[in-house]
CSV table of C-alpha atoms in Angstrom, one decimal:
chain,number,residue,atom,x,y,z
A,886,MET,CA,-11.6,11.4,9.5
A,887,LEU,CA,-9.3,8.9,10.7
A,888,THR,CA,-8.6,9.0,14.5
A,889,LEU,CA,-5.3,7.8,16.4
A,890,THR,CA,-5.5,6.0,19.6
A,891,ALA,CA,-3.0,7.0,22.2
A,892,ASN,CA,-1.0,3.8,21.5
A,893,ALA,CA,-0.7,4.7,17.8
A,894,ALA,CA,0.3,8.2,18.5
A,895,GLN,CA,3.0,7.1,20.9
A,896,ALA,CA,4.1,4.5,18.3
A,897,ILE,CA,4.2,7.0,15.5
A,898,ARG,CA,6.2,9.5,17.7
A,899,ASP,CA,8.6,6.7,18.6
A,900,LEU,CA,9.2,5.8,15.0
A,901,THR,CA,9.8,9.3,13.8
A,902,ALA,CA,11.9,10.5,16.7
A,903,SER,CA,15.2,9.7,14.9
A,904,ALA,CA,13.9,11.1,11.6
A,905,PRO,CA,15.9,13.9,9.9
A,906,GLU,CA,13.1,16.3,10.6
A,907,PRO,CA,11.1,14.8,13.5
A,908,GLU,CA,8.9,17.9,13.9
A,909,ARG,CA,7.5,17.3,10.4
A,910,SER,CA,7.9,13.6,10.0
A,911,GLY,CA,5.1,11.2,10.3
A,912,ILE,CA,3.8,8.0,8.7
A,913,ARG,CA,2.2,8.0,5.2
A,914,ILE,CA,-0.6,5.6,4.3
A,915,SER,CA,-1.1,5.6,0.5
A,916,SER,CA,-2.9,3.3,-2.1
A,917,GLU,CA,-1.5,1.1,-4.7
A,918,GLY,CA,-2.7,2.7,-7.8
A,919,ASP,CA,-6.2,4.2,-8.1
A,920,THR,CA,-8.0,1.6,-5.9
A,921,ALA,CA,-8.2,0.8,-2.2
A,922,ASN,CA,-7.2,-3.0,-2.8
A,923,ALA,CA,-4.1,-2.4,-0.9
A,924,LEU,CA,-2.8,0.3,1.3
A,925,THR,CA,1.0,0.7,2.2
A,926,LEU,CA,2.5,2.5,5.2
A,927,SER,CA,5.8,4.2,5.2
A,928,LEU,CA,7.7,6.7,7.1
A,929,ALA,CA,7.7,10.3,5.6
A,930,THR,CA,9.4,13.4,6.3
A,931,ALA,CA,6.6,15.6,5.1
A,932,PRO,CA,3.2,15.2,3.4
A,933,GLU,CA,2.7,15.1,-0.3
A,934,PRO,CA,0.8,18.1,-1.8
A,935,THR,CA,-2.5,16.2,-2.0
A,936,ASP,CA,-2.2,14.4,1.4
A,937,GLU,CA,-4.8,14.9,4.1
A,938,VAL,CA,-2.9,15.3,7.5
A,939,VAL,CA,-4.1,13.7,10.7
A,940,GLU,CA,-2.3,14.9,14.0
A,941,ASN,CA,-2.9,13.8,17.5
A,942,GLU,CA,-0.5,14.3,20.5
A,943,GLY,CA,2.4,15.2,18.3
A,944,ALA,CA,2.0,12.3,16.0
A,945,ARG,CA,1.4,12.8,12.2
A,946,VAL,CA,-0.4,10.6,9.6
A,947,TYR,CA,-0.3,11.6,6.0
A,948,LEU,CA,-3.1,10.2,3.9
A,949,ASP,CA,-3.3,10.1,0.1
A,950,PRO,CA,-6.7,10.9,-1.3
A,951,VAL,CA,-7.7,7.2,-1.7
A,952,ALA,CA,-6.3,6.2,1.7
A,953,ALA,CA,-8.2,9.1,3.3
A,954,SER,CA,-11.6,8.2,1.7
A,955,VAL,CA,-11.2,4.5,2.7
A,956,LEU,CA,-10.0,5.3,6.3
A,957,ASP,CA,-12.5,8.2,6.9
A,958,ASP,CA,-14.5,6.5,9.6
A,959,LYS,CA,-11.7,4.3,10.9
A,960,SER,CA,-9.4,4.4,14.0
A,961,LEU,CA,-5.7,3.7,13.9
A,962,ASP,CA,-4.3,1.6,16.8
A,963,ALA,CA,-0.7,0.3,17.6
A,964,GLY,CA,0.8,-2.6,19.5
A,965,SER,CA,4.1,-4.2,19.9
A,966,ASP,CA,5.4,-7.7,20.2
A,967,ASP,CA,7.8,-9.2,22.6
A,968,GLN,CA,10.7,-8.2,20.4
A,969,GLY,CA,9.6,-4.6,20.2
A,970,GLY,CA,8.2,-4.6,16.7
A,971,VAL,CA,5.3,-2.3,16.1
A,972,SER,CA,2.2,-3.4,14.3
A,973,PHE,CA,-0.7,-1.1,13.4
A,974,LEU,CA,-4.3,-2.0,13.4
A,975,VAL,CA,-7.3,-0.3,11.5
A,976,THR,CA,-10.7,-0.6,13.4
A,977,ASP,CA,-14.0,0.9,13.0
A,978,GLN,CA,-14.3,4.1,15.2
A,979,GLY,CA,-15.9,3.6,18.4
A,980,LEU,CA,-14.7,0.0,18.9
């Protein structure tokens, strides 16, 4: 299962704090079509019916079935640039 670093959890909480329903909001990672050639990240107010939900420190990530399979042994990290922009990085767990 995808894990979240403390940095990723904080970034997700920051992104969803002003959402209409912050207690249910999170980020959603989904596939483009039926393959894992491209994954997209978006803000979501709730999971889709088939999504896997990963929650850590109050941060929620919703994964569609393809994304859940691709990211099963991965970790999501986050950082910010000098202008405050957030970027996410997927790494192998344990690195």
